[in-house]
mmCIF file of C-alpha atoms and ligand atoms in Angstrom:
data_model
loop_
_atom_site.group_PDB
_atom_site.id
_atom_site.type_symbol
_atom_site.label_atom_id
_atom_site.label_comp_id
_atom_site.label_asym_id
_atom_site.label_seq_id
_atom_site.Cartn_x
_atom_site.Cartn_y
_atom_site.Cartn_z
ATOM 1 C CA UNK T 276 -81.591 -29.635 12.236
ATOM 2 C CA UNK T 277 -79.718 -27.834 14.632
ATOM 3 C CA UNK T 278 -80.659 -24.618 16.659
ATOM 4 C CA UNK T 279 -77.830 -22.840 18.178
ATOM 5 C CA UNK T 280 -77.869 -19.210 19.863
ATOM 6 C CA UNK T 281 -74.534 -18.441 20.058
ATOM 7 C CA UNK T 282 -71.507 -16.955 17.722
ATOM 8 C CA UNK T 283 -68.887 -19.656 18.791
ATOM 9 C CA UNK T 284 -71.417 -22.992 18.108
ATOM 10 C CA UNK T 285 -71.932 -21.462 14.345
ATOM 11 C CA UNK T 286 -68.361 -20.536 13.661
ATOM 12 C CA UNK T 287 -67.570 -24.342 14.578
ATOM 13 C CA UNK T 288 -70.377 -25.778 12.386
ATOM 14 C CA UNK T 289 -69.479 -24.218 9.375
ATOM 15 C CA UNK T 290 -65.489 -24.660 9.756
ATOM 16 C CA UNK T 291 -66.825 -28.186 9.784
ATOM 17 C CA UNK T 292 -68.947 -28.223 6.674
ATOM 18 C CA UNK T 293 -66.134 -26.139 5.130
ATOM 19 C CA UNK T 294 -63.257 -28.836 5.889
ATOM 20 C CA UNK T 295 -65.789 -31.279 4.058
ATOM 21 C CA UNK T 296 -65.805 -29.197 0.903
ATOM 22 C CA UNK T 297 -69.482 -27.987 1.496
ATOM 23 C CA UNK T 298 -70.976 -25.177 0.527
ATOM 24 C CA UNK T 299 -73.046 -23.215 2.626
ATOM 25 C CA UNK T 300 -75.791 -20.468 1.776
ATOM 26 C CA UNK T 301 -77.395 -17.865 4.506
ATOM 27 C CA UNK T 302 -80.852 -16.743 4.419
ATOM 28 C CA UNK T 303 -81.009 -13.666 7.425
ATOM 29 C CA UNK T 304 -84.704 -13.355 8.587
ATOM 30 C CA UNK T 305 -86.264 -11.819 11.429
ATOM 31 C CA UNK T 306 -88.691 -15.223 11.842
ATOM 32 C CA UNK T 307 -92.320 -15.256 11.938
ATOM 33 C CA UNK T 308 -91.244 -17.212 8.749
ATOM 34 C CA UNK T 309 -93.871 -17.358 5.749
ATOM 35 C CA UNK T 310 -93.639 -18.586 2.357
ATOM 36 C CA UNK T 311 -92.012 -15.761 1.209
ATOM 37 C CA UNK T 312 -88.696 -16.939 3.407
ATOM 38 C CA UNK T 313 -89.230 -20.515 2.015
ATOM 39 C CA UNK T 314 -88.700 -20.071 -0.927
ATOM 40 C CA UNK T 315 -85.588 -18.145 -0.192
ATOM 41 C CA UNK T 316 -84.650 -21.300 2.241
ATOM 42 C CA UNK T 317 -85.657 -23.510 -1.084
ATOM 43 C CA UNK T 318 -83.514 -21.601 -3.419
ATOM 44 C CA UNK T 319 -80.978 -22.237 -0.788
ATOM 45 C CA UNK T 320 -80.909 -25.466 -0.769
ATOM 46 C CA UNK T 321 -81.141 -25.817 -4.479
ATOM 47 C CA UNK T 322 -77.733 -23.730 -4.582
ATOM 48 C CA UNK T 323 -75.892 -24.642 -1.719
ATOM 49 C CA UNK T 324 -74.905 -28.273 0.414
ATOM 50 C CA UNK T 325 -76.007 -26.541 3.838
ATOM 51 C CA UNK T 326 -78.404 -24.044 4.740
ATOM 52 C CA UNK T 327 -78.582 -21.956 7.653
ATOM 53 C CA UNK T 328 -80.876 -19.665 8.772
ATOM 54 C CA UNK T 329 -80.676 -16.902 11.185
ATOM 55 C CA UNK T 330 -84.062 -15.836 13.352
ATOM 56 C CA UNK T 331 -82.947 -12.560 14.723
ATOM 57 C CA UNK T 332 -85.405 -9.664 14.947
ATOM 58 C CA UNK T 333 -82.527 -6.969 15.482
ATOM 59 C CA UNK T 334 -83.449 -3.762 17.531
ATOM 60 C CA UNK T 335 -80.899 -1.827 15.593
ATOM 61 C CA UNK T 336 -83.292 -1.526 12.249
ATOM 62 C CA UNK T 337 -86.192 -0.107 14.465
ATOM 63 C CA UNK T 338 -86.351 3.343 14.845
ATOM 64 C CA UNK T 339 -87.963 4.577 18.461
ATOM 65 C CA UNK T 340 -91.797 4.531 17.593
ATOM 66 C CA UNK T 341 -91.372 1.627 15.522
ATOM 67 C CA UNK T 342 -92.385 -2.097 15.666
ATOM 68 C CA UNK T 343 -89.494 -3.822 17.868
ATOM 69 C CA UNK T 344 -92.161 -4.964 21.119
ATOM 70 C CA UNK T 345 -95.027 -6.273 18.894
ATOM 71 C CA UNK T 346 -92.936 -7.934 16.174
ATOM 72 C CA UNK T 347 -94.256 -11.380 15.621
ATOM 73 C CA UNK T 348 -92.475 -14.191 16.747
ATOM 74 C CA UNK T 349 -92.331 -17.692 17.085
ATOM 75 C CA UNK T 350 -89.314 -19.865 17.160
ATOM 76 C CA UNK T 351 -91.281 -23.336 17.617
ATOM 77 C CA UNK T 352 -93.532 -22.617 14.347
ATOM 78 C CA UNK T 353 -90.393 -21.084 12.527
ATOM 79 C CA UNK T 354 -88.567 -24.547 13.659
ATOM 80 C CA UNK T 355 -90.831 -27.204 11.842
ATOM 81 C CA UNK T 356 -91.265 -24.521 8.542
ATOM 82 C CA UNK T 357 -86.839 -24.575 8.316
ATOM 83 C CA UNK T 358 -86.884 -28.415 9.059
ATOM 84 C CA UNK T 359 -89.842 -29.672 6.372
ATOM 85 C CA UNK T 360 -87.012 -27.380 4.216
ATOM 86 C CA UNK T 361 -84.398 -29.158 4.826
ATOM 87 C CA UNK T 362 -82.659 -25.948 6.884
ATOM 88 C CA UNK T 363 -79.542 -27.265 8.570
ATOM 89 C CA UNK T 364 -78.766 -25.036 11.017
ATOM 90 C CA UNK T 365 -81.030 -22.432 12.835
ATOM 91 C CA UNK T 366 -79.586 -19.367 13.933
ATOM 92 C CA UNK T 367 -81.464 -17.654 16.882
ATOM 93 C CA UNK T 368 -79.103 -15.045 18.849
ATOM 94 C CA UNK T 369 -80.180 -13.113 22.275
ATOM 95 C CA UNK T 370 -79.563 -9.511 21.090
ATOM 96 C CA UNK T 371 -76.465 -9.312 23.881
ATOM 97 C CA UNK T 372 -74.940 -12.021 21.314
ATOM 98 C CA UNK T 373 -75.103 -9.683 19.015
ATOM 99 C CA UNK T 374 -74.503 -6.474 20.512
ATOM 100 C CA UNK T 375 -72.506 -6.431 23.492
ATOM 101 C CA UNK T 376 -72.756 -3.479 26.088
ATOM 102 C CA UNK T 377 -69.690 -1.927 24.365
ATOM 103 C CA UNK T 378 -71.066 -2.529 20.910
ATOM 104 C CA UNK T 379 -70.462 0.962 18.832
ATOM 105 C CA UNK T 380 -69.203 -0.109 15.070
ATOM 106 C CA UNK T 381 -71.673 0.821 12.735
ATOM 107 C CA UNK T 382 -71.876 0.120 8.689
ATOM 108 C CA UNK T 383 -73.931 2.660 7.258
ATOM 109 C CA UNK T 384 -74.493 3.895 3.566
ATOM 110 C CA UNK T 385 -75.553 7.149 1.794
ATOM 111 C CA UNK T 386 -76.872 7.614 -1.136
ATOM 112 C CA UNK T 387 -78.831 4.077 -2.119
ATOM 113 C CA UNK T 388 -80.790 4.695 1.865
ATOM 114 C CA UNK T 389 -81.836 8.113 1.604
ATOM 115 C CA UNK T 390 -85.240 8.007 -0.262
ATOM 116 C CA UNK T 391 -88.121 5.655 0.006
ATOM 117 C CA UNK T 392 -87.958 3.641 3.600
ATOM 118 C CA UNK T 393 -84.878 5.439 4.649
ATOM 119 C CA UNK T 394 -86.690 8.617 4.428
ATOM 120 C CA UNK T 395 -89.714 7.588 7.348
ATOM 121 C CA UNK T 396 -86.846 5.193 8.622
ATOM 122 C CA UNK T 397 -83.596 7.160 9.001
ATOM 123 C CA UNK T 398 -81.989 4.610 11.419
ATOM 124 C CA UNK T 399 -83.408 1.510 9.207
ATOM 125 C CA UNK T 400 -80.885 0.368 6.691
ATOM 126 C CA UNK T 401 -77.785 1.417 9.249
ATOM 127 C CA UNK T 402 -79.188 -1.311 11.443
ATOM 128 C CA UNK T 403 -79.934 -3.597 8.041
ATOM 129 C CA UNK T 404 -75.913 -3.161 7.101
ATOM 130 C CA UNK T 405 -74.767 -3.716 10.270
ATOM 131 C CA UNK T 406 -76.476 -6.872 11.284
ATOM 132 C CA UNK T 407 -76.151 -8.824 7.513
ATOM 133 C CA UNK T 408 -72.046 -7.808 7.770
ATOM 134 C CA UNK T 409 -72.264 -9.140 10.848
ATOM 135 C CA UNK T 410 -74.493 -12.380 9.940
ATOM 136 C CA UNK T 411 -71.860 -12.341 6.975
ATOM 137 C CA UNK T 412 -68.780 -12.413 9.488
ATOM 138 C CA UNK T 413 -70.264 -15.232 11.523
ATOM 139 C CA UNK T 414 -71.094 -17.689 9.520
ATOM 140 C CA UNK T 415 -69.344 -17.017 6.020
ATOM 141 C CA UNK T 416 -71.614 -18.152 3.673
ATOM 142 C CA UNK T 417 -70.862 -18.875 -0.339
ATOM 143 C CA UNK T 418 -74.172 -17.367 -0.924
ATOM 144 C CA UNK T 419 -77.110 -15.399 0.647
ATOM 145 C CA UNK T 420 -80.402 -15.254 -0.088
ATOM 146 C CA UNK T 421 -82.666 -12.137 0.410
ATOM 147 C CA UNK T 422 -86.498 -11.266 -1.348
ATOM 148 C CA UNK T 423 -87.031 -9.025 -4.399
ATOM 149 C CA UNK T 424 -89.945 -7.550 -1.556
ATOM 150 C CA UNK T 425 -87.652 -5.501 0.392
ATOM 151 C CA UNK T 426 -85.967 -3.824 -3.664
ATOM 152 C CA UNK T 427 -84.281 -1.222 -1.245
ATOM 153 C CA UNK T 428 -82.994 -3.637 0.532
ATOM 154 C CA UNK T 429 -82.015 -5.856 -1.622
ATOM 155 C CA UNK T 430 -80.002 -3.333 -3.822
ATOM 156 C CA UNK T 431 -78.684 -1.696 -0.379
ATOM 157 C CA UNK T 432 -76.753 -5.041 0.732
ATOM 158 C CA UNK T 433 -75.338 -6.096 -3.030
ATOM 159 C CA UNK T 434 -74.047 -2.584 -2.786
ATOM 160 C CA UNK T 435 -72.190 -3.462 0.631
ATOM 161 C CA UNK T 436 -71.059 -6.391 -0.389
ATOM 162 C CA UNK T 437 -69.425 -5.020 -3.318
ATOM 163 C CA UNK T 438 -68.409 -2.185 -1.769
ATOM 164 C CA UNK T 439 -66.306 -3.148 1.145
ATOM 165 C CA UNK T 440 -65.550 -6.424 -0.698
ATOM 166 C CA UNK T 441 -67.341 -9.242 1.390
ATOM 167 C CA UNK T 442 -66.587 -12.227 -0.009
ATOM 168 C CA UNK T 443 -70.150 -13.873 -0.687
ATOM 169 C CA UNK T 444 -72.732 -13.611 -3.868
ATOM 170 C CA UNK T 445 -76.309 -12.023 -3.124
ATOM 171 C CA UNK T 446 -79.268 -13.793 -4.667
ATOM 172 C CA UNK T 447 -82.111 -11.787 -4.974
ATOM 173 C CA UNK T 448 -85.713 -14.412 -5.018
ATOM 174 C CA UNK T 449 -89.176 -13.421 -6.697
ATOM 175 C CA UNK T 450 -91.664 -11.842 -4.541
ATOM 176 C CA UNK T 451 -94.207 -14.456 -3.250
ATOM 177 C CA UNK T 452 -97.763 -13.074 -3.204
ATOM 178 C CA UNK T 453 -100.885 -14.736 -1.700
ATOM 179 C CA UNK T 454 -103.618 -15.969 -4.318
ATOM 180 C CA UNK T 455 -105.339 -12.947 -4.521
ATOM 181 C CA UNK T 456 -101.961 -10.622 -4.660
ATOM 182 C CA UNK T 457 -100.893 -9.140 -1.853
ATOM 183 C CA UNK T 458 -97.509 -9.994 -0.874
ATOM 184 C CA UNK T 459 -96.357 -11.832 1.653
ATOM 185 C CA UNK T 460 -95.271 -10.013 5.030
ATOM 186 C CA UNK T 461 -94.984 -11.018 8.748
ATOM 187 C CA UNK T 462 -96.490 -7.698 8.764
ATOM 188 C CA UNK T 463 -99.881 -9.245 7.182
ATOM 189 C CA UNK T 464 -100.749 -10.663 10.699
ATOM 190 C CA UNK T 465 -101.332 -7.308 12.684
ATOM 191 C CA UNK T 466 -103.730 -6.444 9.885
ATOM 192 C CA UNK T 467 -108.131 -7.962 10.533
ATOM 193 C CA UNK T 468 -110.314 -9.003 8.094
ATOM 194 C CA UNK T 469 -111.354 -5.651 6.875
ATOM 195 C CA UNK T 470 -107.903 -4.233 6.841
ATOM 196 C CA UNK T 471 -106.701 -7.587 4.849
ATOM 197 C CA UNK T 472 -109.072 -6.819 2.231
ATOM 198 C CA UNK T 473 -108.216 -3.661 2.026
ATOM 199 C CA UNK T 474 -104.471 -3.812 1.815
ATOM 200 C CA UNK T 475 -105.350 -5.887 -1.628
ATOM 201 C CA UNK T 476 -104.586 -1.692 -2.833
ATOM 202 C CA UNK T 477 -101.070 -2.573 -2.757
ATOM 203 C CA UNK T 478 -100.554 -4.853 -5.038
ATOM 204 C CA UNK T 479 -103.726 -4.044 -7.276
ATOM 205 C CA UNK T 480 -101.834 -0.633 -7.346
ATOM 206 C CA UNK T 481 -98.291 -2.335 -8.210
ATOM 207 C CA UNK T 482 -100.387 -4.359 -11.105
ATOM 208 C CA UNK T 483 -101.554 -1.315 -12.119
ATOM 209 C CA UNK T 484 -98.437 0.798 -12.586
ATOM 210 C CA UNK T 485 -96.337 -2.738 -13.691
ATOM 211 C CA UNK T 486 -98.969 -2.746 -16.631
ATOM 212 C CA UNK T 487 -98.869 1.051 -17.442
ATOM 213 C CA UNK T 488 -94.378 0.771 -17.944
ATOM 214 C CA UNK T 489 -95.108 -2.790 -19.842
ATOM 215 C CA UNK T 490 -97.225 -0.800 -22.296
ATOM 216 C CA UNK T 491 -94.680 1.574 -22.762
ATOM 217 C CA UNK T 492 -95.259 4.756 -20.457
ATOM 218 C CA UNK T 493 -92.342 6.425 -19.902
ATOM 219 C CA UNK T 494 -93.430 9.409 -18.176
ATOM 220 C CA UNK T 495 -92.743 8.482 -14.124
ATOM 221 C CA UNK T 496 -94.987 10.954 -13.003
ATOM 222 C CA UNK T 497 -98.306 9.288 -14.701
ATOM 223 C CA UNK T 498 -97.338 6.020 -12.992
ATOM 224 C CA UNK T 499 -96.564 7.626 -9.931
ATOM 225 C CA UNK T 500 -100.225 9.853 -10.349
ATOM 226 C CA UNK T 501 -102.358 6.156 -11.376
ATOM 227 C CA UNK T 502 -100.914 4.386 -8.532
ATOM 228 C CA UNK T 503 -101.820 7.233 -6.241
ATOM 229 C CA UNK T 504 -105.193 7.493 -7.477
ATOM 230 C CA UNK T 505 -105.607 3.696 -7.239
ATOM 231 C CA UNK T 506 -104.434 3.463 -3.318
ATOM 232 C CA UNK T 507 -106.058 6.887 -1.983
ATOM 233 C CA UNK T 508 -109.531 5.289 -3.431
ATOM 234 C CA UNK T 509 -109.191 2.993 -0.511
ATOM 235 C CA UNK T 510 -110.211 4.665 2.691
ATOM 236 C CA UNK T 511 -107.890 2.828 4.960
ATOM 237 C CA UNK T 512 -105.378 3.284 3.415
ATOM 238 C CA UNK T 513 -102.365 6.445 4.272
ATOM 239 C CA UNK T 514 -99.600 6.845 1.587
ATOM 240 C CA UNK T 515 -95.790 6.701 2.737
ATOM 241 C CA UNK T 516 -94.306 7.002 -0.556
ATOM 242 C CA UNK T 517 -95.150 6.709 -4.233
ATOM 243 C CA UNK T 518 -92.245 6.189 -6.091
ATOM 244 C CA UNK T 519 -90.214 5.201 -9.420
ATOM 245 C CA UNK T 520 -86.377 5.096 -8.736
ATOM 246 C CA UNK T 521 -83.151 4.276 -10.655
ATOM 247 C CA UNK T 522 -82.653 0.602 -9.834
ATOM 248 C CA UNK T 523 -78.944 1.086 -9.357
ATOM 249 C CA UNK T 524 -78.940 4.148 -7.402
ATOM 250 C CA UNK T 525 -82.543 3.710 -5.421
ATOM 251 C CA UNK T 526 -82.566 7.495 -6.361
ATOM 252 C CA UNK T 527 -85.891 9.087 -7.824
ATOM 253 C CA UNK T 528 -86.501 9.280 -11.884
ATOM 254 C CA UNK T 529 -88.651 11.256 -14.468
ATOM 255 C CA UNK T 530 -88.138 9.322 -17.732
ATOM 256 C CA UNK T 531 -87.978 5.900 -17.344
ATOM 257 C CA UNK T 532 -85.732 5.134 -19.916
ATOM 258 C CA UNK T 533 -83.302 2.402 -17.097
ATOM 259 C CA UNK T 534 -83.533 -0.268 -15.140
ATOM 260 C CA UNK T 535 -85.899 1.295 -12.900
ATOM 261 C CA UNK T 536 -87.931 0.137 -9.398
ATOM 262 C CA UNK T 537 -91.399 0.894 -8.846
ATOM 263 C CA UNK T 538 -91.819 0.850 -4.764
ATOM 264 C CA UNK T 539 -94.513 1.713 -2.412
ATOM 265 C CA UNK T 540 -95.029 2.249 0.998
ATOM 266 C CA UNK T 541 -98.471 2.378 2.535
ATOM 267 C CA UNK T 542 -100.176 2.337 6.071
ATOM 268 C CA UNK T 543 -103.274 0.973 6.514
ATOM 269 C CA UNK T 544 -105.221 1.869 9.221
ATOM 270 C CA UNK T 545 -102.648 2.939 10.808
ATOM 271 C CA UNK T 546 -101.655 -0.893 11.878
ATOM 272 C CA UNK T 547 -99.157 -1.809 9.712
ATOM 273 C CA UNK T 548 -97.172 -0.349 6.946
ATOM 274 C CA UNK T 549 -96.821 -2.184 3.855
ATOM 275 C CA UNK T 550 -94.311 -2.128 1.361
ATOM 276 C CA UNK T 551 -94.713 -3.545 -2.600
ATOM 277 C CA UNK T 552 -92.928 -3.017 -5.654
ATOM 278 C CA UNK T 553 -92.394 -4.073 -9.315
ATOM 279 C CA UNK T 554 -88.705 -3.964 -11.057
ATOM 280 C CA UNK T 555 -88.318 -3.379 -14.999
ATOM 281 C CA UNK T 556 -85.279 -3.617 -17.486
ATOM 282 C CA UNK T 557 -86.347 -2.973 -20.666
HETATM 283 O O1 PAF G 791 -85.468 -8.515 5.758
HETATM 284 C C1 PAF G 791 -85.327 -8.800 6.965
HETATM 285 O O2 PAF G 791 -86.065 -9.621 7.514
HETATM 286 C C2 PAF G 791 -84.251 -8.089 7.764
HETATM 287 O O3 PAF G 791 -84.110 -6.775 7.368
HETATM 288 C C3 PAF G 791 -82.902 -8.828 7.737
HETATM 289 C C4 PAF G 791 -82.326 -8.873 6.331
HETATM 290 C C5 PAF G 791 -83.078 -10.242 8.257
HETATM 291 C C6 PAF G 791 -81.900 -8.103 8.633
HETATM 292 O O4 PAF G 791 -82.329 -8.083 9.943
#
């Protein structure tokens, strides 16, 4: 498995592969790497001939008081997870690859970013679209690979892609929970014992609410109130956002009566914000 840091040493791989007939498929991750991402790398190489990953925790998609400094990382540990995959290719850019001093072309989106993170997040999913068109420019890939975890996300870039016509399909993978539920985050690690235990709100909230629609609730704003109840019963825990949304338009619903998302947002302790979220399509 190769690890390259630089534009040109990508671009030359993959013409390569490409001259050969291969296909190749892109999971974009910001390392720290769990199993969340491998099964996303799995998927990958189910789907494609070559996988490459890209280990890039991009400053653009952190606001000012964010995360950026104390975002976990290490390459080494990330390494042996992509290679026991079967990852071909490791991405891992110094941000002045990526951005140089005169950097100022932006992709940015309304509409699908302006509720849920992009409300506590404004500069989030500008920096989300800019780096995966970019990832998407450098290494071309037939197929890319992001988690159902980030829904906003996830609906955000199959919008871009459609949108401005990038030529590559967007596979959306299962969120991957830990045996007791909560989902899997690089996030998980700033949280202690105590606060571990307690983030278990999350997903026993997302349970909760997934059950409520399954049984045929229609009404959003019962699920919204059940869920609420169920995470504020958790001292640590500090509510970002609630909420059922149109799972098209990422845009708040009454009646769920559509493809809808379910997504929360929740701080606990003030360590780490969370995120969860169930989809359903009637
Ligand atoms: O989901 C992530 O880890 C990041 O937002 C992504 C897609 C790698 C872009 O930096």
């Amino acid at each position: 498995m190769k690890i390259v840091s630089t534009i040109k040493e990508v671009r030359e791989q993959v013409k390569a592969w490409k001259k050969e007939g291969l296909t190749v498929g892109l999971v974009p991750t910001m390392g720290y790497l769990h199993e969340g991402h491998a099964s996303l790398m799995k998927k990958g190489k189910e789907e494609c001939d070559k996988v490459v990953a890209s280990i890039f925790v991009n400053p653009m998609q952190f606001g000012p008081n964010e995360d950026l400094a104390s975002y976990p990382r290490d390459l080494d540990k990330d390494a042996t997870l992509c290679e026991s995959i079967g990852v071909d290719m490791i991405f891992h850019p110094e941000p002045e690859e990526m951005y140089s001093p005169h950097f100022c072309s932006y992709v940015d989106m309304n509409v699908l970013t302006e509720d849920l993170c992009g409300k506590t997040r404004p500069v989030h999913f500008r920096g989300v679209c800019t780096v995966c068109s970019k990832l998407f420019n450098i290494v071309q890939p037939d197929k890319a690979f992001f988690g159902q975890k980030d829904a906003q996300q996830l609906a955000i870039i199959k919008r871009m892609v459609e949108d401005l016509n990038i030529d590559v399909e967007i596979i959306g993978c299962p969120i991957v929970r830990e045996a007791d539920g909560l989902a899997k985050s690089s996030r998980n690690t700033y949280l202690n014992e105590e606060e571990r235990k307690a983030a278990l709100v999350l997903s026993q909230s997302i349970f909760l609410g997934q059950k409520m629609v399954e049984d045929g609730e229609t009404d959003a704003k019962k699920v919204v109130a059940a869920m609420t109840e169920k995470i504020q019963s958790e001292p640590m825990a500090r509510i970002d956002y609630v909420k059922v949304v149109d799972a098209m338009t990422m845009q708040p619903i009454d009646v769920i009566d559509r493809p809808i998302v379910t997504a929360i947002a929740v701080y606990i302790n003030e360590k780490a914000r969370l995120i969860d979220n169930f989809s359903f399509d009637k």
